[in-house]
Short mmCIF file of C-alpha atoms in Angstrom, two decimals:
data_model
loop_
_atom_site.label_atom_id
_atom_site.label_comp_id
_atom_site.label_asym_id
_atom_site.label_seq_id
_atom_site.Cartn_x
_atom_site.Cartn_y
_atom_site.Cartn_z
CA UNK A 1 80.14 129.91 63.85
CA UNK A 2 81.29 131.38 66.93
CA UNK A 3 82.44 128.78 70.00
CA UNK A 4 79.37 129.50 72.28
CA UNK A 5 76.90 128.08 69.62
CA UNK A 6 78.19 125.02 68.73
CA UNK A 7 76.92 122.90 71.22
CA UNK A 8 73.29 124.47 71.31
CA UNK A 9 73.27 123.47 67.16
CA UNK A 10 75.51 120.18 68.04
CA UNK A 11 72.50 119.05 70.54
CA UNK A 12 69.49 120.24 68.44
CA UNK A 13 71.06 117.88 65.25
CA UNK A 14 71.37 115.08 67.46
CA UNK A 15 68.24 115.06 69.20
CA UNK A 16 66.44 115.34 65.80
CA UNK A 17 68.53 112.23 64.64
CA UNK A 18 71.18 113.72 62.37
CA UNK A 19 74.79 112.50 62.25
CA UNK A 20 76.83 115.81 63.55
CA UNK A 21 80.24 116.96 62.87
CA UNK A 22 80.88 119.96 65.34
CA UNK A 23 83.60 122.15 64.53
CA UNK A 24 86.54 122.72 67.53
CA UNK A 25 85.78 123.80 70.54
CA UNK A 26 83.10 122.06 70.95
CA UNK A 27 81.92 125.07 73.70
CA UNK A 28 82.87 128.08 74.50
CA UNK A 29 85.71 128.18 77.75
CA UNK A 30 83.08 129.08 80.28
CA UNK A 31 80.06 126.52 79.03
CA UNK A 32 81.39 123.89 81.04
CA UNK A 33 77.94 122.15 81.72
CA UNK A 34 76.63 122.51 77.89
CA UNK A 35 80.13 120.26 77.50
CA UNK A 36 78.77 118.05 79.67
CA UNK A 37 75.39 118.39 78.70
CA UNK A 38 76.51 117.84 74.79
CA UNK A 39 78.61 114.78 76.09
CA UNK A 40 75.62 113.22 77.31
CA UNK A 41 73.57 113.40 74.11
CA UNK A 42 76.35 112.65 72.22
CA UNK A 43 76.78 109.29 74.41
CA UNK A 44 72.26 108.51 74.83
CA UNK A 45 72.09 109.25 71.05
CA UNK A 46 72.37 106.59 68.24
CA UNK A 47 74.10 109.01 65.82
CA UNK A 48 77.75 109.38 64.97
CA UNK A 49 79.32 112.49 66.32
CA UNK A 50 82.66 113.65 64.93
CA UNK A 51 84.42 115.93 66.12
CA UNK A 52 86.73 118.83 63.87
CA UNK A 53 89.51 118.25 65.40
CA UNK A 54 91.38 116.67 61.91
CA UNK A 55 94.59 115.64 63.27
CA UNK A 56 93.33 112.67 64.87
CA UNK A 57 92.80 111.60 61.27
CA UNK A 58 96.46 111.06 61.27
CA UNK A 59 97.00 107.18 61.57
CA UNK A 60 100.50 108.12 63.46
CA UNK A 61 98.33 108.87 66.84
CA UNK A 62 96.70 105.11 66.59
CA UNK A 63 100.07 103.71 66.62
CA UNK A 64 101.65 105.33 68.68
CA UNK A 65 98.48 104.70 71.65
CA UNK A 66 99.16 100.89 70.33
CA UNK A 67 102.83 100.98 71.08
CA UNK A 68 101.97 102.88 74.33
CA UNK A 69 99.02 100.12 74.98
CA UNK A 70 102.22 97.44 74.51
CA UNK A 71 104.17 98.53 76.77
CA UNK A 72 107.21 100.01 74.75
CA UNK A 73 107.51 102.95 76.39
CA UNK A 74 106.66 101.38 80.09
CA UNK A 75 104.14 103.21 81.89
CA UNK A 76 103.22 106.65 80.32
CA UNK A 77 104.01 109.42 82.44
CA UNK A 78 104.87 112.73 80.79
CA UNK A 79 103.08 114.28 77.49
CA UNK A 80 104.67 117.52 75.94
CA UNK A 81 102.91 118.96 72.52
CA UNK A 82 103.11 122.60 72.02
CA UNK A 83 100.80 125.47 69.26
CA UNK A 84 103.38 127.98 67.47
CA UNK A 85 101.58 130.24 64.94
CA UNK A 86 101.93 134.40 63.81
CA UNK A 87 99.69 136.33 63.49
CA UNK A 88 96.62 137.98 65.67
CA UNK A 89 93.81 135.54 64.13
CA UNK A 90 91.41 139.20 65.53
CA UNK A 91 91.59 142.46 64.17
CA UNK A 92 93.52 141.70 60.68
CA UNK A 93 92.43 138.20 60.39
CA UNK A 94 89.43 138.89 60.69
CA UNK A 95 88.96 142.17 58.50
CA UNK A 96 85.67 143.92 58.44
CA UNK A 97 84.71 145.39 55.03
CA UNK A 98 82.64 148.14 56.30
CA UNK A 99 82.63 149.36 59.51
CA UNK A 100 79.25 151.28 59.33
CA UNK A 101 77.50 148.18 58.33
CA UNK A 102 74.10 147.57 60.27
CA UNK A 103 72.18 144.79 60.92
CA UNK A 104 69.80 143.62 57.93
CA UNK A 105 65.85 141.84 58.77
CA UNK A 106 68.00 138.32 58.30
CA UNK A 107 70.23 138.70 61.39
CA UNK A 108 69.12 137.40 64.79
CA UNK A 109 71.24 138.91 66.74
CA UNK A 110 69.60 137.65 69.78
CA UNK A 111 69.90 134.05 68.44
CA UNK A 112 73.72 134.80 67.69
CA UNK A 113 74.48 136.18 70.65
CA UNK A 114 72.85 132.78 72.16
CA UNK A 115 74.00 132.65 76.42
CA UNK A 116 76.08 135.44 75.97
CA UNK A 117 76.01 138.82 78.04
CA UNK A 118 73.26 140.76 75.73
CA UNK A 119 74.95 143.24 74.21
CA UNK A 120 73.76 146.11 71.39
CA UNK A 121 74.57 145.26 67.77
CA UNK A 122 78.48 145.65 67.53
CA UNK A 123 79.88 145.19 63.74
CA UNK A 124 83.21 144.05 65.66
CA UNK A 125 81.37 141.78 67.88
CA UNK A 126 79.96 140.29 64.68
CA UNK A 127 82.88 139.84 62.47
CA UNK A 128 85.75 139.96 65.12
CA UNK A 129 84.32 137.44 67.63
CA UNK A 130 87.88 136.09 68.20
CA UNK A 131 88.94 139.29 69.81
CA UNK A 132 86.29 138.89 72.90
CA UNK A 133 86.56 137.32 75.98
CA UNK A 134 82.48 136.40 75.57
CA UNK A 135 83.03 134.29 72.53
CA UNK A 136 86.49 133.39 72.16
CA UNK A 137 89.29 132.63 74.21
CA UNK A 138 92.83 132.62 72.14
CA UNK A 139 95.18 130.28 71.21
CA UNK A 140 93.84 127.78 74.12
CA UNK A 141 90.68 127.44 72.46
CA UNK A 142 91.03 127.62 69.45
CA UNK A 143 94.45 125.68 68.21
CA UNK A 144 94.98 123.71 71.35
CA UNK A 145 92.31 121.17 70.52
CA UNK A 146 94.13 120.45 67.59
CA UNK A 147 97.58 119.16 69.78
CA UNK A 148 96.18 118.09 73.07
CA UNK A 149 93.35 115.51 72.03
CA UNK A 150 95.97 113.13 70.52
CA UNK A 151 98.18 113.40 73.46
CA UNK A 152 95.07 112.09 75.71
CA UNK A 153 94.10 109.72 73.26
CA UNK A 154 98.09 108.30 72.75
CA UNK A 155 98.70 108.15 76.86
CA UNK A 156 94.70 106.49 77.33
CA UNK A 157 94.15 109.42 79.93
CA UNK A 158 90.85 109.92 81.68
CA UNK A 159 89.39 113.60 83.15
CA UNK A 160 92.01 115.70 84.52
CA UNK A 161 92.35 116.01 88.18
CA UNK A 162 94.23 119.74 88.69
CA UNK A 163 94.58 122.12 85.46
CA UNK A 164 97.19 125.40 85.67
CA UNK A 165 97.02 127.77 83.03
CA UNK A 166 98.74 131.42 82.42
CA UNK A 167 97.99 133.81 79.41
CA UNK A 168 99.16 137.51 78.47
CA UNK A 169 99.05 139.49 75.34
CA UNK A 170 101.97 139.26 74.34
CA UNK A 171 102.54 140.95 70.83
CA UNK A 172 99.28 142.29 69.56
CA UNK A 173 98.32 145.03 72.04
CA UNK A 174 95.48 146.83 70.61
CA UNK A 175 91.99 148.19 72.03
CA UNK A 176 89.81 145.66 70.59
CA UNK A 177 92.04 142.32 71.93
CA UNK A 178 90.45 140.92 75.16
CA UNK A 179 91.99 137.00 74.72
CA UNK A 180 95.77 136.05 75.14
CA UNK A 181 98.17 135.99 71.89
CA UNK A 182 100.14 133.40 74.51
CA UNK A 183 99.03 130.71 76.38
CA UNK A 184 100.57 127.91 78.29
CA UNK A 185 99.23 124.61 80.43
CA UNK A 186 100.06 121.85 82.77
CA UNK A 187 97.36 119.11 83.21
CA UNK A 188 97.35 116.52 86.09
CA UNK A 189 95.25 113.30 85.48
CA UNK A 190 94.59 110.50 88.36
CA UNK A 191 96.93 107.91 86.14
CA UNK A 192 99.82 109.90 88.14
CA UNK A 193 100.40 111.45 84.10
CA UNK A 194 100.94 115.08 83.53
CA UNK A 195 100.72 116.88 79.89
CA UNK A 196 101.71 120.37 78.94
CA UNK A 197 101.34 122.62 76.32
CA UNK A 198 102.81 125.44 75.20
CA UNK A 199 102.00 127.93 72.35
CA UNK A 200 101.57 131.68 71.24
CA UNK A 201 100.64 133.36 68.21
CA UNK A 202 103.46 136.08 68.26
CA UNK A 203 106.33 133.88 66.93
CA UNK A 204 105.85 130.37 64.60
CA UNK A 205 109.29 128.97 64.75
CA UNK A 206 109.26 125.78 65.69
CA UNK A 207 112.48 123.62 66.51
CA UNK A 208 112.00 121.42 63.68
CA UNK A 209 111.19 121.73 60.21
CA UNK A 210 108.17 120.15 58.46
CA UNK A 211 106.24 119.44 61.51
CA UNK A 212 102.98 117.38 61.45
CA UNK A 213 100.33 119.94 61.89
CA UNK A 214 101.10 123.22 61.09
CA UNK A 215 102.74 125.71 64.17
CA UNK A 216 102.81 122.45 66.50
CA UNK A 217 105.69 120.82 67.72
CA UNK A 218 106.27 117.09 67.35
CA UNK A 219 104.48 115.74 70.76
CA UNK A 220 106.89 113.52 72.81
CA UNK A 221 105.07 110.66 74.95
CA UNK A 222 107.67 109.96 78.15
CA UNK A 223 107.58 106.90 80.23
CA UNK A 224 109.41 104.93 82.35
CA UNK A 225 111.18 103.24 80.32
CA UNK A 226 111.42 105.18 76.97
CA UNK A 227 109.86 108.12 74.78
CA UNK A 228 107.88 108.23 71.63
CA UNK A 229 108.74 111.06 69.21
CA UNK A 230 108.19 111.85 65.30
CA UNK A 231 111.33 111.88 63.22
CA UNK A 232 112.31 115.26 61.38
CA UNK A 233 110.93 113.82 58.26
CA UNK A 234 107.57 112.91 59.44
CA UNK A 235 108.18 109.43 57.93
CA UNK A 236 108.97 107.47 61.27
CA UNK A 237 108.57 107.00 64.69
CA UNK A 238 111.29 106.84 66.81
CA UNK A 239 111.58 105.32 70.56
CA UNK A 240 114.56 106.13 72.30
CA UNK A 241 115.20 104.44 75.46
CA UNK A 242 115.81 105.61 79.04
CA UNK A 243 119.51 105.65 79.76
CA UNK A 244 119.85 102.69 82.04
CA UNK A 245 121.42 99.73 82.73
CA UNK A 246 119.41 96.79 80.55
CA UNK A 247 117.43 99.72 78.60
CA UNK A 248 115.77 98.36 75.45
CA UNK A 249 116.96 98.85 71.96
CA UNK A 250 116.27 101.93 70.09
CA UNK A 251 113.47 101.20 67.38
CA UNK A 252 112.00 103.13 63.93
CA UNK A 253 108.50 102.44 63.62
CA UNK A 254 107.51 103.61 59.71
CA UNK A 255 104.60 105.97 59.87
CA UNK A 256 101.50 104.81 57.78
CA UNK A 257 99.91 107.49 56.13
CA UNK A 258 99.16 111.40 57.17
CA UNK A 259 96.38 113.58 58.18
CA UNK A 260 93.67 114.09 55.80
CA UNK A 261 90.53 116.06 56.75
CA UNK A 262 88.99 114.71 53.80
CA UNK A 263 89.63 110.66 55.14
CA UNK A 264 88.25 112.46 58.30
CA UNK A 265 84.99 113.45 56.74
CA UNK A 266 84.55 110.23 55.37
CA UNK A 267 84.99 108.42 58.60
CA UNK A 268 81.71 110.66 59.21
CA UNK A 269 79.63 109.23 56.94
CA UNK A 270 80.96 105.84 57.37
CA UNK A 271 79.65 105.69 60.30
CA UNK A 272 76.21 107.39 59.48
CA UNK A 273 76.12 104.67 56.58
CA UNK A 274 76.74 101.80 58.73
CA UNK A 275 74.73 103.16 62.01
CA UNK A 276 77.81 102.87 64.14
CA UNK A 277 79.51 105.40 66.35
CA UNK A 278 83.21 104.75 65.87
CA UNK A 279 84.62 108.02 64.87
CA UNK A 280 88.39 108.91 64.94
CA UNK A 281 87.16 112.23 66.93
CA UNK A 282 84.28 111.25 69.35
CA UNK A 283 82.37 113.59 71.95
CA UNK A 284 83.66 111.65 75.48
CA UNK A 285 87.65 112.15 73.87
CA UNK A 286 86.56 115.70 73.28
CA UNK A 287 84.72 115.98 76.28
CA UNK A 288 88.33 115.31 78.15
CA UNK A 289 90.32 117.68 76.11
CA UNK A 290 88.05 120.11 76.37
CA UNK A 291 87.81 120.57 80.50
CA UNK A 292 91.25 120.67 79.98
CA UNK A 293 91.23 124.00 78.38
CA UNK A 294 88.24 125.07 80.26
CA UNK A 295 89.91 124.41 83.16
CA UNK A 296 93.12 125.71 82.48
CA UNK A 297 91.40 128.95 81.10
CA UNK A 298 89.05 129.26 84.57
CA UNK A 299 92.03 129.15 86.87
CA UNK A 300 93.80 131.52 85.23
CA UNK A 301 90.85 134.62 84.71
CA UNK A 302 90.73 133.41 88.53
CA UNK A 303 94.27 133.34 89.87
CA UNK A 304 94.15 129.62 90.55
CA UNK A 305 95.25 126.15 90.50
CA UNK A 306 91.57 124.79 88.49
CA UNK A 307 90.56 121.01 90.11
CA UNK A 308 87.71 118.60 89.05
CA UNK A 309 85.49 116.66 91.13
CA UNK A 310 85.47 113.38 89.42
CA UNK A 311 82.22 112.50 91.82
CA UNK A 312 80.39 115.16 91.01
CA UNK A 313 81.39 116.14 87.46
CA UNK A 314 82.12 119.62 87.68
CA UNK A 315 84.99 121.71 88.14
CA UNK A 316 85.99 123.62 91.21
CA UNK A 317 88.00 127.28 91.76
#
C-alpha cells in the first residue's frame, strides 16, 4: 500500500475497534496533520497499535535505553545511525509487466489516489509509486524509519526542535525518478541531543561486516562520559569510555537475542489478547520519528532549516 494511505486505513481499523499493525511510514512526508491526527486515535483508542518498523523487535535497543537510563554513558548527547542499500527500489524494483495495462471495474483509482493531486490513470503511477514525489519520498521515508526510531527510543528523546535535511539523485538518473537515491539528516531535540543519519541507495558498503539490519550501520549513542556501540559480531555491546582523567572502565555487555519480525508480530497479538497497549513499536515513538523525516524532507523541497512549535504542534518553514 502506498505511504499516503496508511493512516486513512490505520484510523478507520482503530475507530472500528481492531488491533492495527501499520506498515512504515506511517504517512506520507507531507501528511503531517493525518500523523498527528493518527497519533491521537492511536493514543484515545483502547486497541494495540504496532507499528512495522521490525527492528525495534531487537532486544539490543531495550538494553542499550536501560544502560543509557543508568547512567553509563552520562548524559546522552550525540546519536549517529546511517541506511546503505543498491539499487533504485523505482523503475527496476518495481517492474511493470505490461505497460498497456488499463484499469479493470475493481480499481478505485480515486480511492487509491486518496489526498493526492488527482491525476488520470497512470500504469507507472500504479505500480511505480516509489518513483513520485506524491506518494513516496526515497530512502528518508522509506528505510530511515527502520534506523532512526531506535536511536529516539535508546537516547529517551522527545519531538524534535530544528530538522536539516539535503537529497539529490545521485546514481539513478532517469525520467520517471522524482525522489532522492541519497539522503542525509541532522535532528535537534530540546534535551540539548542531536541525531544524524546518513544513507543512499547508490552504494551498500558499509564499514563493517554483518551489520544488524541490513544496509545500516551499527548506531553509536555518545555522551558525556562514554559511547554505546555494537561489536563486529553482533554478539556484544561495547562502551568505551571518554578519554579522561578518572574515565570508567571499558565494559562488554552480551547481546540477548536478535530481531525477529515474527516475535514482532506476536507482540501484536499479545497485546490484542491481553487488552493492553504495550507494543515494542507504538504510534507516539512513531509519531516522533516520523516529524523527523517529515521535517527533514519539508526543509529541504523548501531550502530551509525545518522547526517545530512544541506549543502548537505543527511544524514551521
Amino acid at each position: 500500500t502506498p505511504e499516503h494511505n496508511h493512516a486513512a486505513v490505520a484510523i478507520a481499523a482503530l475507530e472500528a475497534g481492531k488491533g492495527v499493525y501499520c506498515e512504515k511510514p506511517v504517512t506520507h512526508w507531507t501528511q503531517f496533520e493525518l500523523t498527528k491526527k493518527l497519533t491521537d486515535v492511536a493514543a484515545a483508542s483502547k486497541c494495540a497499535f504496532q507499528l512495522g518498523s521490525q527492528a525495534m523487535s531487537d532486544p539490543v535497543w531495550k538494553q542499550m535505553k536501560k544502560l543509557v537510563a543508568d547512567g553509563l554513558i552520562g548524559k546522552p548527547t550525540y546519536g549517529e545511525t546511517s541506511y546503505f542499500r543498491l539499487g533504485d527500489w523505482g523503475e527496476r524494483g518495481m517492474p511493470v509487466d505490461d505497460a498497456n495495462a488499463k484499469p479493470g471495474p475493481e480499481l478505485d483509482w480515486d480511492g487509491w489516489l486518496g489526498d493526492r493531486p488527482k491525476v488520470a490513470f497512470n500504469v507507472d503511477r500504479l505500480f511505480r509509486w516509489r518513483l513520485f514525489m506524491d506518494y513516496a519520498g526515497g530512502p528518508s521515508t522509506d528505510l530511515y524509519p527502520h534506523c532512526l526510531t531506535q536511536i529516539i527510543y535508546i537516547m529517551a528523546l522527545g519531538m524534535p526542535e530544528s530538522v536539516v535535511g539535503m537529497g539529490s539523485i545521485n546514481r539513478y538518473e532517469y525520467e520517471l525518478r522524482e525522489v532522492p537515491d541519497t539522503f542525509s539528516l541532522v535532528a535537534q531535540f530540546p534535551e540539548k541531543a542531536t541525531i544524524s543519519v546518513l544513507g543512499t541507495q547508490a552504494n551498500d558498503y558499509n564499514s563493517c561486516e554483518g551489520n544488524r539490519g541490513a544496509g545500516q550501520r551499527r548506531p553509536l549513542i555518545r555522551g558525556f562520559d562514554g559511547t554505546l556501540s555494537i561489536s563486529t559480531d553482533n554478539k556484544s555491546i561495547l562502551f568505551t569510555p571518554v578519554r579522561a582523567r578518572g574515565a570508567k572502565p571499558r565494559q562488554t555487555i552480551a547481546i540477548e537475542g536478535s530481531e525477529d519480525n515474527v516475535q514482532h508480530w506476536k507482540n501484536l497479538l499479545d497485546c490484542v489478547r491481553a487488552g493492553t497497549k504495550d507494543t515494542w513499536s507504538p504510534m507516539d515513538l512513531g509519531f516522533k520519528t516520523q516529524t523527523v523525516l517529515q521535517m527533514a524532507m519539508l526543509g529541504w523541497q523548501a531550502g530551509k532549516t525545518a522547526k517545530y512549535d512544541a506549543k502548537e504542534r505543527k511544524i514551521v518553514l
